[in-house]
Coordinates of C-alpha atoms in Angstrom, one line a residue:
Chain A
M168 CA 100.5 -55.7 -30.8
W169 CA 98.0 -54.3 -28.3
V170 CA 99.5 -54.6 -24.9
D171 CA 100.7 -51.2 -23.7
E172 CA 97.6 -49.7 -25.2
A173 CA 95.3 -52.0 -23.4
I174 CA 96.9 -51.1 -20.0
W175 CA 97.6 -47.4 -20.5
G176 CA 95.8 -46.3 -23.6
H177 CA 97.1 -45.0 -26.9
R178 CA 99.3 -43.4 -25.8
L179 CA 101.7 -42.3 -23.1
Y180 CA 104.7 -41.0 -25.1
N181 CA 108.0 -40.2 -23.4
E182 CA 109.3 -37.9 -26.1
Q183 CA 106.2 -35.7 -25.7
T184 CA 107.1 -33.4 -22.7
P185 CA 104.4 -32.2 -20.3
W186 CA 104.4 -28.8 -22.0
L187 CA 103.9 -30.3 -25.4
C188 CA 101.2 -32.6 -24.0
F189 CA 99.4 -29.4 -22.7
M190 CA 99.8 -27.8 -26.2
E191 CA 98.3 -30.8 -27.9
F192 CA 95.5 -30.8 -25.4
L193 CA 94.7 -27.1 -26.2
N194 CA 94.7 -27.9 -29.9
V195 CA 92.1 -30.6 -29.3
L196 CA 90.0 -28.5 -27.1
Q197 CA 90.0 -25.5 -29.5
A198 CA 89.2 -27.7 -32.4
E199 CA 86.3 -29.3 -30.5
L200 CA 85.1 -25.9 -29.3
D201 CA 85.0 -24.7 -32.9
E202 CA 82.6 -27.6 -33.6
G203 CA 80.5 -26.9 -30.6
R204 CA 81.6 -30.1 -28.8
A205 CA 84.0 -28.9 -26.2
F206 CA 84.5 -31.5 -23.5
L207 CA 81.8 -33.7 -24.9
E208 CA 82.2 -37.4 -25.6
D209 CA 79.1 -39.2 -27.0
I210 CA 80.7 -42.4 -28.0
P211 CA 83.8 -43.4 -26.1
N212 CA 87.1 -43.1 -27.9
N213 CA 85.6 -41.7 -31.0
L214 CA 87.4 -38.4 -30.9
A215 CA 88.0 -36.9 -34.3
Y216 CA 89.3 -33.3 -34.4
V217 CA 90.7 -31.0 -36.9
P218 CA 93.6 -28.9 -35.6
K219 CA 95.2 -26.0 -37.4
S220 CA 98.4 -26.0 -39.3
R221 CA 99.1 -22.2 -39.5
L222 CA 102.0 -22.6 -41.8
H223 CA 102.4 -18.9 -42.7
L224 CA 102.8 -18.0 -39.0
R225 CA 105.3 -20.8 -38.4
N226 CA 107.4 -20.1 -41.4
I227 CA 107.6 -16.4 -40.4
L228 CA 108.6 -17.2 -36.8
F229 CA 110.7 -20.3 -37.2
N230 CA 111.8 -20.8 -40.8
N231 CA 113.0 -17.2 -41.4
P232 CA 116.8 -17.0 -40.9
Q233 CA 117.2 -14.2 -43.4
L234 CA 115.1 -11.7 -41.5
P235 CA 117.8 -10.1 -39.3
V236 CA 120.2 -9.8 -42.2
I237 CA 117.7 -8.1 -44.4
A238 CA 116.6 -5.8 -41.6
R239 CA 120.2 -4.7 -41.1
T240 CA 121.1 -4.4 -44.8
Y241 CA 118.0 -2.4 -45.7
S242 CA 117.4 -0.5 -42.4
N243 CA 116.8 2.8 -44.3
D244 CA 114.7 1.5 -47.1
D245 CA 111.5 -0.2 -46.0
K246 CA 110.3 -0.9 -49.6
E247 CA 113.4 -2.6 -50.5
A248 CA 113.4 -4.5 -47.2
W249 CA 109.9 -5.8 -47.8
S250 CA 110.7 -6.8 -51.3
K251 CA 113.9 -8.6 -50.5
W252 CA 112.3 -10.3 -47.6
Q253 CA 109.3 -11.5 -49.5
E254 CA 111.6 -12.9 -52.1
A255 CA 113.6 -14.8 -49.5
I256 CA 110.7 -16.2 -47.6
I257 CA 108.8 -17.4 -50.7
K258 CA 111.9 -19.2 -51.8
G259 CA 112.7 -20.6 -48.3
Q260 CA 109.3 -21.5 -47.0
S261 CA 107.9 -25.0 -46.8
G262 CA 104.5 -26.4 -46.7
I263 CA 102.5 -23.7 -48.4
D264 CA 101.2 -23.9 -52.0
N265 CA 101.3 -20.6 -53.9
A266 CA 102.9 -18.8 -51.0
D267 CA 102.2 -15.1 -50.8
F268 CA 103.3 -12.9 -47.9
A269 CA 102.3 -9.5 -49.3
Y270 CA 99.5 -9.0 -46.8
L271 CA 102.1 -8.2 -44.1
E272 CA 103.3 -5.0 -45.6
K273 CA 99.9 -3.3 -45.2
R274 CA 99.7 -4.4 -41.6
F275 CA 103.1 -3.2 -40.4
P276 CA 103.8 0.5 -41.2
K277 CA 107.5 -0.1 -40.6
F278 CA 109.6 -3.1 -41.4
E279 CA 111.4 -2.8 -38.1
H280 CA 108.1 -3.2 -36.3
F281 CA 107.6 -6.4 -38.1
V282 CA 111.1 -7.5 -37.1
S283 CA 110.5 -6.5 -33.4
V284 CA 107.2 -8.5 -33.3
V285 CA 108.9 -11.6 -34.8
Q286 CA 111.7 -11.3 -32.3
F287 CA 109.3 -10.8 -29.4
L288 CA 107.2 -13.9 -30.3
R289 CA 110.2 -16.1 -30.8
E290 CA 111.2 -15.3 -27.3
T291 CA 108.0 -16.9 -26.0
T292 CA 109.0 -20.2 -27.6
I293 CA 107.8 -23.1 -25.4
E294 CA 110.8 -24.7 -23.6
G295 CA 113.0 -21.9 -24.9
E296 CA 115.8 -22.5 -27.5
N297 CA 115.9 -26.1 -28.4
N298 CA 117.2 -28.2 -31.2
K299 CA 113.8 -29.4 -32.5
R300 CA 112.9 -29.0 -36.1
W301 CA 111.3 -25.6 -37.0
S302 CA 107.9 -27.2 -37.5
S303 CA 108.0 -28.5 -33.9
Q304 CA 108.5 -25.1 -32.3
F305 CA 105.5 -23.7 -30.4
I306 CA 104.9 -20.2 -29.0
F307 CA 103.2 -19.4 -25.7
P308 CA 99.4 -19.9 -25.9
Y309 CA 98.1 -16.4 -25.6
G310 CA 95.0 -17.4 -27.5
P311 CA 93.5 -19.7 -30.1
N312 CA 95.6 -18.1 -33.0
C313 CA 98.7 -19.4 -31.2
L314 CA 97.6 -23.0 -31.4
Y315 CA 98.8 -25.3 -34.2
E316 CA 99.7 -29.0 -34.4
D317 CA 103.1 -30.5 -34.6
L318 CA 103.9 -31.3 -38.2
N319 CA 106.6 -32.8 -40.4
V320 CA 107.1 -30.2 -43.1
K321 CA 109.5 -30.9 -45.9
E322 CA 110.2 -29.0 -49.0
N323 CA 108.0 -29.9 -51.9
K324 CA 105.9 -32.3 -49.9
S325 CA 102.6 -32.0 -48.1
P326 CA 103.0 -31.5 -44.3
T327 CA 102.2 -34.6 -42.4
N328 CA 101.5 -35.3 -38.7
D329 CA 104.2 -37.9 -38.0
R330 CA 103.4 -37.9 -34.3
R331 CA 107.0 -37.0 -33.5
F332 CA 106.2 -34.7 -30.6
F333 CA 102.4 -34.6 -30.4
G334 CA 102.3 -38.3 -29.6
R335 CA 98.6 -38.4 -28.4
T336 CA 99.3 -38.0 -24.7
G337 CA 97.6 -34.6 -25.0
E338 CA 94.6 -36.3 -26.6
M339 CA 94.4 -38.7 -23.7
L340 CA 94.6 -35.8 -21.3
Y341 CA 91.7 -34.2 -23.2
L342 CA 89.6 -37.4 -22.7
M343 CA 90.5 -37.7 -19.1
L344 CA 89.2 -34.2 -18.5
V345 CA 86.1 -34.9 -20.5
R346 CA 85.4 -37.9 -18.4
S347 CA 86.0 -36.1 -15.1
G348 CA 82.7 -34.4 -15.8
R349 CA 84.2 -31.0 -14.9
G350 CA 84.7 -29.9 -18.5
P351 CA 82.2 -27.0 -18.5
Q352 CA 83.9 -25.4 -15.4
L353 CA 87.3 -25.8 -17.0
L354 CA 86.1 -24.4 -20.2
V355 CA 84.8 -21.2 -18.6
N356 CA 88.2 -20.6 -17.1
F357 CA 90.1 -21.3 -20.3
Q358 CA 87.9 -19.0 -22.3
E359 CA 89.2 -16.1 -20.2
S360 CA 92.8 -16.8 -21.1
V361 CA 94.2 -19.3 -23.5
L362 CA 91.0 -19.6 -25.6
N363 CA 90.2 -15.9 -25.6
K364 CA 90.8 -14.6 -29.2
K365 CA 90.3 -11.0 -28.2
N366 CA 93.4 -11.0 -26.1
K367 CA 95.8 -8.4 -27.4
F368 CA 98.7 -10.7 -27.8
N369 CA 96.6 -13.3 -29.6
R370 CA 95.5 -10.6 -32.0
L371 CA 99.1 -9.8 -32.6
V372 CA 99.8 -13.4 -33.5
A373 CA 96.7 -13.4 -35.7
S374 CA 98.1 -10.4 -37.6
L375 CA 100.9 -12.6 -38.9
E376 CA 98.6 -14.9 -40.8
P377 CA 96.6 -14.1 -44.0
K378 CA 92.9 -13.7 -43.6
D379 CA 92.0 -16.7 -45.6
S380 CA 94.8 -19.0 -44.8
M381 CA 94.4 -22.6 -45.9
N382 CA 94.4 -25.2 -43.2
S383 CA 96.4 -28.1 -44.4
S384 CA 95.6 -30.3 -41.4
T385 CA 93.0 -33.0 -41.7
A386 CA 91.0 -34.9 -39.1
R387 CA 93.0 -36.6 -36.4
L388 CA 91.5 -39.8 -35.1
G389 CA 92.5 -42.9 -33.2
V390 CA 93.1 -41.9 -29.6
Y391 CA 92.1 -44.6 -27.1
L392 CA 91.7 -44.2 -23.3
P393 CA 90.5 -47.6 -21.9
Y394 CA 88.9 -46.4 -18.7
L395 CA 85.6 -44.6 -18.7
E396 CA 85.8 -43.6 -15.1
L397 CA 88.7 -43.2 -12.7
P398 CA 89.3 -41.2 -9.5
E399 CA 92.5 -39.9 -11.2
Y400 CA 90.4 -37.9 -13.7
Q401 CA 88.5 -36.1 -10.9
E402 CA 91.7 -35.4 -9.0
L403 CA 93.4 -33.9 -12.0
A404 CA 90.4 -31.7 -12.9
G405 CA 90.0 -30.7 -9.3
D406 CA 93.6 -29.6 -9.0
W407 CA 93.4 -27.6 -12.3
L408 CA 90.3 -25.9 -11.1
S409 CA 92.0 -25.0 -7.8
L410 CA 94.8 -23.3 -9.7
L411 CA 92.5 -21.7 -12.3
E412 CA 90.1 -20.3 -9.7
S413 CA 92.8 -18.8 -7.4
N414 CA 94.2 -15.4 -7.8
I415 CA 97.2 -16.2 -10.0
P416 CA 97.2 -14.0 -13.1
K417 CA 95.8 -15.9 -16.0
Y418 CA 98.9 -16.8 -18.0
D419 CA 101.1 -17.2 -15.0
V420 CA 99.1 -20.2 -13.9
I421 CA 100.0 -22.2 -17.0
P422 CA 103.4 -23.6 -15.9
H423 CA 101.7 -24.8 -12.7
L424 CA 98.9 -26.5 -14.6
V425 CA 101.6 -28.3 -16.7
N426 CA 103.5 -29.5 -13.6
I427 CA 100.5 -30.7 -11.7
M428 CA 99.2 -32.4 -14.9
G429 CA 102.5 -34.1 -15.3
L430 CA 102.3 -35.4 -11.7
H431 CA 98.8 -36.8 -12.3
M432 CA 99.9 -38.5 -15.5
I433 CA 102.7 -40.2 -13.6
I434 CA 100.3 -41.3 -10.9
Y435 CA 97.9 -42.6 -13.6
S436 CA 100.6 -44.6 -15.3
L437 CA 101.8 -46.2 -12.0
N438 CA 98.3 -47.0 -10.8
R439 CA 97.4 -48.8 -14.0
A440 CA 100.6 -50.9 -13.6
K441 CA 99.6 -51.6 -10.0
D442 CA 96.1 -52.6 -11.1
V443 CA 97.6 -55.2 -13.5
L444 CA 99.9 -56.4 -10.8
E445 CA 96.9 -56.7 -8.5
D446 CA 98.5 -54.5 -5.9
D447 CA 95.9 -52.4 -4.2
T448 CA 98.2 -50.8 -1.6
K449 CA 98.3 -47.0 -1.7
L450 CA 100.8 -45.6 -4.2
T451 CA 103.4 -43.7 -2.3
F452 CA 106.6 -41.8 -3.1
V453 CA 109.4 -41.2 -0.7
L454 CA 110.6 -37.7 -1.4
E455 CA 114.0 -36.4 -0.3
I456 CA 114.2 -32.7 0.3
V457 CA 117.8 -32.3 -1.0
S458 CA 120.3 -32.3 1.8
P459 CA 124.0 -31.5 1.5
K460 CA 124.9 -34.9 2.9
K461 CA 123.8 -38.3 2.0
T462 CA 121.0 -39.5 4.3
I463 CA 118.9 -42.6 4.6
V464 CA 116.0 -40.7 3.1
R465 CA 118.1 -40.3 0.0
E466 CA 118.5 -44.0 -0.3
L467 CA 114.9 -44.7 0.3
S468 CA 113.8 -42.1 -2.3
S469 CA 116.2 -43.8 -4.8
D470 CA 114.7 -47.1 -4.0
S471 CA 111.2 -45.7 -4.3
F472 CA 112.1 -44.2 -7.7
T473 CA 113.6 -47.5 -8.9
E474 CA 110.7 -49.6 -7.8
H475 CA 108.3 -47.3 -9.7
N476 CA 110.5 -47.2 -12.7
N477 CA 110.4 -51.0 -13.1
M478 CA 106.7 -51.3 -12.4
S479 CA 105.4 -50.8 -15.9
R480 CA 107.7 -53.5 -17.3
R481 CA 106.6 -56.0 -14.6
A482 CA 103.0 -55.1 -15.4
V483 CA 103.5 -55.9 -19.1
E484 CA 104.8 -59.3 -18.2
A485 CA 102.0 -60.0 -15.7
Y486 CA 99.4 -58.9 -18.2
I487 CA 100.6 -61.4 -20.7
R488 CA 101.1 -64.2 -18.1
N489 CA 97.4 -63.6 -17.2
V490 CA 96.5 -65.0 -20.5
E491 CA 97.7 -68.4 -19.3
Q492 CA 95.0 -68.3 -16.6
T493 CA 92.1 -67.8 -18.9
E494 CA 89.6 -70.4 -19.9
E495 CA 90.3 -69.9 -23.6
W496 CA 94.0 -70.6 -23.1
E497 CA 93.2 -73.8 -21.2
K498 CA 91.3 -75.0 -24.2
V499 CA 94.2 -74.5 -26.5
T500 CA 95.6 -77.9 -27.7
D501 CA 98.4 -76.9 -30.0
L502 CA 100.7 -74.2 -31.2
S503 CA 98.5 -73.0 -34.1
E504 CA 95.5 -72.5 -31.9
A505 CA 97.6 -70.6 -29.4
T506 CA 98.9 -68.4 -32.2
S507 CA 95.4 -67.7 -33.4
L508 CA 94.2 -66.8 -29.9
L509 CA 97.0 -64.4 -29.3
A510 CA 96.7 -62.8 -32.7
L511 CA 93.0 -62.3 -32.1
K512 CA 93.3 -60.7 -28.7
Y513 CA 96.6 -58.9 -28.9
E514 CA 97.4 -58.5 -32.6
W515 CA 100.5 -60.6 -32.1
P516 CA 102.2 -62.3 -33.7
Q517 CA 102.1 -60.5 -37.0
E518 CA 102.1 -62.7 -40.1
N519 CA 105.9 -62.9 -40.6
G520 CA 106.7 -61.8 -37.1
I521 CA 108.7 -64.4 -35.2
D522 CA 110.8 -67.4 -35.5
S523 CA 108.8 -70.4 -34.8
A524 CA 108.0 -71.3 -31.2
N525 CA 108.1 -74.8 -29.9
S526 CA 105.0 -74.8 -27.9
P527 CA 102.3 -72.6 -26.5
E528 CA 104.4 -72.0 -23.4
D529 CA 107.3 -71.0 -25.6
L530 CA 105.1 -68.8 -27.6
I531 CA 104.1 -66.9 -24.5
N532 CA 107.7 -66.4 -23.5
K533 CA 108.4 -65.0 -27.0
F534 CA 105.4 -62.8 -26.6
I535 CA 106.6 -61.4 -23.3
S536 CA 110.0 -60.8 -24.8
A537 CA 108.6 -59.0 -27.8
A538 CA 106.2 -57.0 -25.7
I539 CA 108.9 -55.8 -23.3
N540 CA 111.2 -54.8 -26.2
R541 CA 108.4 -52.7 -27.6
H542 CA 107.5 -51.3 -24.2
K543 CA 111.1 -50.2 -23.6
Q544 CA 111.0 -47.9 -26.6
H545 CA 108.6 -45.5 -25.1
V546 CA 106.1 -46.3 -22.4
D547 CA 108.8 -47.7 -20.1
K548 CA 110.7 -44.3 -20.2
F549 CA 107.6 -42.3 -19.5
H550 CA 107.9 -42.3 -15.7
G551 CA 111.6 -41.3 -15.7
T552 CA 111.4 -38.7 -18.4
W553 CA 108.3 -37.0 -17.1
G554 CA 109.5 -37.2 -13.5
K555 CA 112.5 -35.2 -14.5
E556 CA 110.6 -32.7 -16.6
I557 CA 108.2 -31.7 -13.8
G558 CA 111.0 -31.5 -11.3
L559 CA 109.9 -34.5 -9.3
A560 CA 113.0 -36.6 -10.0
S561 CA 116.6 -35.5 -10.1
R562 CA 120.2 -36.6 -9.8
R563 CA 121.2 -33.5 -7.8
G564 CA 124.2 -34.3 -5.6
A565 CA 124.0 -38.0 -6.3
R566 CA 124.5 -40.5 -9.1
R567 CA 121.1 -42.2 -9.0
L568 CA 117.9 -40.7 -10.1
R569 CA 115.5 -40.3 -7.1
Y570 CA 112.5 -38.4 -6.0
A571 CA 113.9 -35.0 -5.0
P572 CA 111.4 -32.2 -5.8
Q573 CA 112.7 -29.0 -7.2
D574 CA 111.5 -25.5 -6.3
M575 CA 109.1 -25.1 -9.2
L576 CA 107.2 -28.2 -8.4
L577 CA 107.1 -27.3 -4.7
K578 CA 105.6 -24.0 -5.6
S579 CA 103.0 -25.6 -7.9
L580 CA 102.0 -27.9 -5.1
V581 CA 101.6 -25.1 -2.6
L582 CA 99.6 -23.0 -5.1
C583 CA 97.4 -26.0 -5.8
V584 CA 96.9 -27.5 -2.4
V585 CA 96.9 -24.6 0.1
P586 CA 93.7 -22.6 0.1
K587 CA 95.4 -19.5 1.6
R588 CA 97.1 -20.7 4.7
M589 CA 97.7 -24.1 6.1
E590 CA 99.6 -25.4 9.1
F591 CA 102.8 -27.1 8.0
Q592 CA 102.0 -30.6 9.4
D593 CA 98.5 -30.4 7.8
F594 CA 100.3 -29.6 4.5
L595 CA 102.4 -32.7 4.8
D596 CA 99.3 -34.8 5.6
K597 CA 97.5 -33.3 2.6
L598 CA 100.4 -34.1 0.2
Y599 CA 100.4 -37.7 1.5
E600 CA 96.6 -38.0 1.2
K601 CA 96.5 -36.5 -2.3
Y602 CA 99.7 -37.8 -4.0
G603 CA 101.1 -40.4 -1.6
F604 CA 104.1 -38.1 -0.8
I605 CA 106.1 -39.3 2.2
I606 CA 108.2 -36.4 3.5
G607 CA 107.9 -36.2 7.3
D608 CA 108.0 -38.7 10.1
K609 CA 104.3 -39.0 10.5
Q610 CA 103.8 -40.2 6.9
A611 CA 106.9 -42.4 7.1
L612 CA 105.5 -44.5 10.0
E613 CA 105.3 -47.7 8.0
L614 CA 108.9 -47.3 6.9
T615 CA 110.2 -46.5 10.4
E616 CA 108.2 -49.3 12.0
A617 CA 109.7 -51.7 9.5
G618 CA 113.1 -50.6 10.7
R619 CA 114.2 -49.1 7.4
A620 CA 114.8 -45.6 8.9
D621 CA 114.4 -43.7 12.1
L622 CA 111.9 -41.0 12.7
E623 CA 114.7 -38.4 13.1
A624 CA 115.8 -38.8 9.5
F625 CA 112.3 -38.0 8.3
S626 CA 111.7 -35.1 10.7
D627 CA 114.9 -33.6 9.4
N628 CA 113.6 -34.1 5.9
A629 CA 110.5 -32.2 6.8
R630 CA 112.5 -29.5 8.5
R631 CA 114.5 -29.0 5.3
L632 CA 111.2 -28.6 3.4
E633 CA 110.2 -25.9 5.9
Q634 CA 113.4 -24.1 5.2
R635 CA 113.0 -24.4 1.4
L636 CA 109.5 -23.1 1.5
A637 CA 110.5 -20.2 3.8
S638 CA 113.3 -19.3 1.4
M639 CA 110.7 -19.2 -1.4
G640 CA 108.4 -16.9 0.6
L641 CA 105.8 -19.6 1.0
L642 CA 106.2 -20.4 4.7
R643 CA 106.0 -18.3 7.8
R644 CA 107.2 -19.4 11.2
L645 CA 105.2 -18.0 14.1
S646 CA 107.1 -19.8 16.8
D647 CA 109.2 -22.9 17.3
A648 CA 106.3 -25.2 17.1
C649 CA 104.1 -23.4 14.7
A650 CA 104.7 -22.8 11.0
Y651 CA 102.2 -22.0 8.3
V652 CA 102.4 -22.6 4.6
E653 CA 101.1 -19.6 2.8
N654 CA 99.7 -19.4 -0.8
P655 CA 100.1 -15.8 -1.9
F656 CA 97.3 -16.3 -4.4
G657 CA 94.9 -18.2 -2.2
I658 CA 91.3 -17.1 -2.1
Q659 CA 89.9 -18.9 0.9
E660 CA 89.6 -16.7 3.9
E661 CA 90.7 -18.0 7.2
V662 CA 88.1 -20.0 9.0
Chain B
M233 CA 103.3 5.0 -6.1
Q234 CA 104.4 6.1 -2.7
I235 CA 106.1 4.9 0.5
R236 CA 103.9 5.4 3.5
M237 CA 103.0 4.0 6.8
N238 CA 100.0 1.6 6.9
A239 CA 97.4 1.3 9.6
N240 CA 99.7 -1.0 11.6
G241 CA 102.5 1.5 11.7
K242 CA 104.6 -0.5 9.2
L243 CA 106.2 1.1 6.1
V244 CA 104.9 -0.1 2.8
I245 CA 105.4 0.7 -0.9
E246 CA 101.9 1.4 -2.1
V247 CA 101.0 1.3 -5.7
K248 CA 97.6 2.7 -6.8
L249 CA 96.8 1.8 -10.4
S250 CA 93.6 3.9 -10.6
A251 CA 90.8 5.3 -8.5
S252 CA 88.7 2.3 -9.3
V253 CA 90.8 -0.4 -7.7
A254 CA 92.4 -1.1 -4.3
T255 CA 96.1 -0.4 -3.8
V256 CA 98.7 -3.1 -3.9
D257 CA 101.1 -3.0 -0.9
L258 CA 104.6 -4.3 -0.5
P259 CA 105.6 -4.2 3.2
L260 CA 109.1 -3.0 3.6
Q261 CA 111.4 -4.7 6.0
L262 CA 115.1 -3.8 6.3
V263 CA 116.2 -6.8 4.2
R264 CA 113.7 -6.1 1.5
Y265 CA 114.6 -2.4 1.4
E266 CA 118.3 -3.2 1.1
F267 CA 117.5 -5.7 -1.6
L268 CA 115.6 -3.1 -3.6
S269 CA 118.3 -0.5 -3.1
R270 CA 120.9 -2.9 -4.4
V271 CA 118.9 -3.8 -7.5
A272 CA 118.4 -0.1 -8.2
E273 CA 122.1 0.4 -8.1
G274 CA 122.5 -2.3 -10.6
A275 CA 124.3 -5.0 -8.6
L276 CA 122.9 -7.7 -6.4
P277 CA 125.2 -9.8 -4.2
G278 CA 124.5 -13.5 -4.0
S279 CA 124.2 -13.4 -0.3
F280 CA 120.6 -12.3 -0.5
S281 CA 118.3 -15.2 -0.2
R282 CA 115.8 -16.2 -2.9
E283 CA 113.1 -15.1 -0.5
C284 CA 113.5 -11.5 -1.5
Y285 CA 113.4 -12.3 -5.2
E286 CA 110.3 -14.5 -4.7
D287 CA 108.6 -11.7 -2.7
I288 CA 109.1 -9.3 -5.6
L289 CA 107.8 -11.9 -8.1
G290 CA 104.7 -12.3 -5.9
F291 CA 104.3 -8.5 -5.8
K292 CA 104.5 -8.4 -9.5
S293 CA 101.8 -11.1 -9.9
K294 CA 99.5 -9.1 -7.5
L295 CA 100.1 -6.0 -9.6
L296 CA 99.2 -7.9 -12.8
K297 CA 96.1 -9.2 -11.2
R298 CA 95.1 -5.7 -10.1
L299 CA 95.8 -4.4 -13.6
E300 CA 93.5 -7.1 -15.0
E301 CA 90.8 -5.9 -12.6
R302 CA 91.3 -2.3 -13.5
R303 CA 91.1 -3.0 -17.2
T304 CA 87.8 -4.9 -16.7
I305 CA 86.2 -2.2 -14.6
D306 CA 87.4 0.8 -16.6
E307 CA 86.7 -1.1 -19.9
E308 CA 90.0 0.0 -21.1
E309 CA 90.9 -2.7 -23.5
S310 CA 88.5 -1.7 -26.2
E311 CA 88.9 -5.0 -27.8
N312 CA 87.5 -3.8 -31.0
D313 CA 90.4 -1.5 -31.7
S314 CA 91.7 -2.0 -35.2
D315 CA 95.0 -0.7 -34.1
L316 CA 97.3 -2.9 -32.0
S317 CA 100.1 -1.0 -30.4
F318 CA 102.7 -2.4 -28.1
R319 CA 105.5 -1.0 -26.0
I320 CA 108.4 -3.4 -26.2
I321 CA 110.8 -2.8 -23.4
R322 CA 114.3 -4.4 -23.4
L323 CA 117.5 -3.8 -21.7
N324 CA 120.4 -3.0 -24.0
P325 CA 123.9 -4.2 -23.4
D326 CA 124.6 -1.2 -21.2
G327 CA 121.8 -2.1 -18.9
L328 CA 119.7 0.9 -20.0
I329 CA 116.1 0.6 -21.0
D330 CA 115.3 0.5 -24.7
D331 CA 111.6 1.4 -25.1
R332 CA 110.0 1.2 -28.5
I333 CA 106.5 1.4 -29.7
V334 CA 105.3 -1.1 -32.3
E335 CA 102.1 -0.6 -34.3
V336 CA 100.1 -3.1 -36.3
N337 CA 97.1 -2.3 -38.5
F338 CA 95.0 -5.3 -38.2
D339 CA 91.3 -5.5 -38.1
E340 CA 89.8 -9.0 -37.8

């Protein structure tokens, strides 16, 4: 069926974390750059790119359990170590035809240097030690040679892209940035860091692959982003450029890019749901700055979270109910015409799909039910999963999930939003204007006027944020009434 | 690297990476000084707030940035080197630094 995809695109995938979304994006960008098409889109939704598989590199780094044992056993005999290791890896590797690892011996004068390098690179694994299969482990993107796509690699079979962890959210991210129009500026910045093949660490990673390695990946097609223009695209690109063009060292900026991108994707997903629900009020988030005691703000932030968490499901139902308002539906006289209409527009029902419905109305109800079941598998979980991943949502000190930002996200926000120095109340205003964050009493006016909380609760909330930022070295109090948020990497001089 | 008094009469740790780039300064207040002394002795009580730690991380980032500048100006990273060598620094279980050089012969 084509319901989630029509609303959000193909696709938002909860099992693809923000970091892996970023890695997928880099793979797309590098592949397109190789073809001279970076950040270009001639025909909408026609993206076809060829990522790299880099199976030698990945087998060496992540499918190589014998390495430490061999290193210890043959620590005084390099020749024997190399020989035994090559035997082991050729036998244990997967995904490479006619595997040959002899090229490594010439490159590493000592076996122990090879071992050190492998150990060092494994320590840069994205998201640290995790339980994912070896072919879904990624290293830090020092440069283009570190980029490869997620694959399912089984013994004696060709590797396939089963979309287990690269679920296309990164491809959608790529299209969003293309359509923001700020691709060229972004490209210039990326070419100095993650796309720079001359970087020393990138060359180190390149040394682990044979010169003429076969790329077993084929063209990837099929991504779909419904909207050609959206303000969200500009906002995302603008925030990334703020971060990239500030004074943060090139690689240190990446975790912040990931957090801010995650936030924008969440905003995108909620706004699309609001569009379907015909709700044009500003999207807002009540944020609790974690306090030791339970406060009214905590309850409101839980409610805010829950409301947003349910929004996409409501949107799916509304989207289908909208069918009943269309002219074509009004012309439908019987069940079989209804079935044909739905099948044409939404690819549902499939041929043998459902038990028979009694009437067009009944068919719609069955459709909603089927759509919501499908929605619940992935897109429904996107808001909650990504909220936790970027440190926007947490259960800290409570049972319910709510919006309670963690330090890493707060830091990303300061680095992104504050040019060099900004008065604290202005900072709160800016967070509200850009992201809809309600933290202090000024932004909470609507809530306090509706009697849901008093001003003091929110001004306490804001005061806790001041303290948090101060403890992170990001805020300076000049006097009782005057506090400045400071971005240690900001470039804008004071006006 | 030295400890000196800056133009405002405040003590700073000043790091100069080379003649071609400006220094990076870390102003020293009592708390920061105490923090650094404790770290040098190898033990850090939990009563120090995260602010000190974050300050040092910020200082590290500024140093890295300055290093990038120095490398560009002094054209140090001759990126056409066919030799890649790295110093891999680790702490061993005794808390002592284990410093080894790794070399790779790789010419793209």
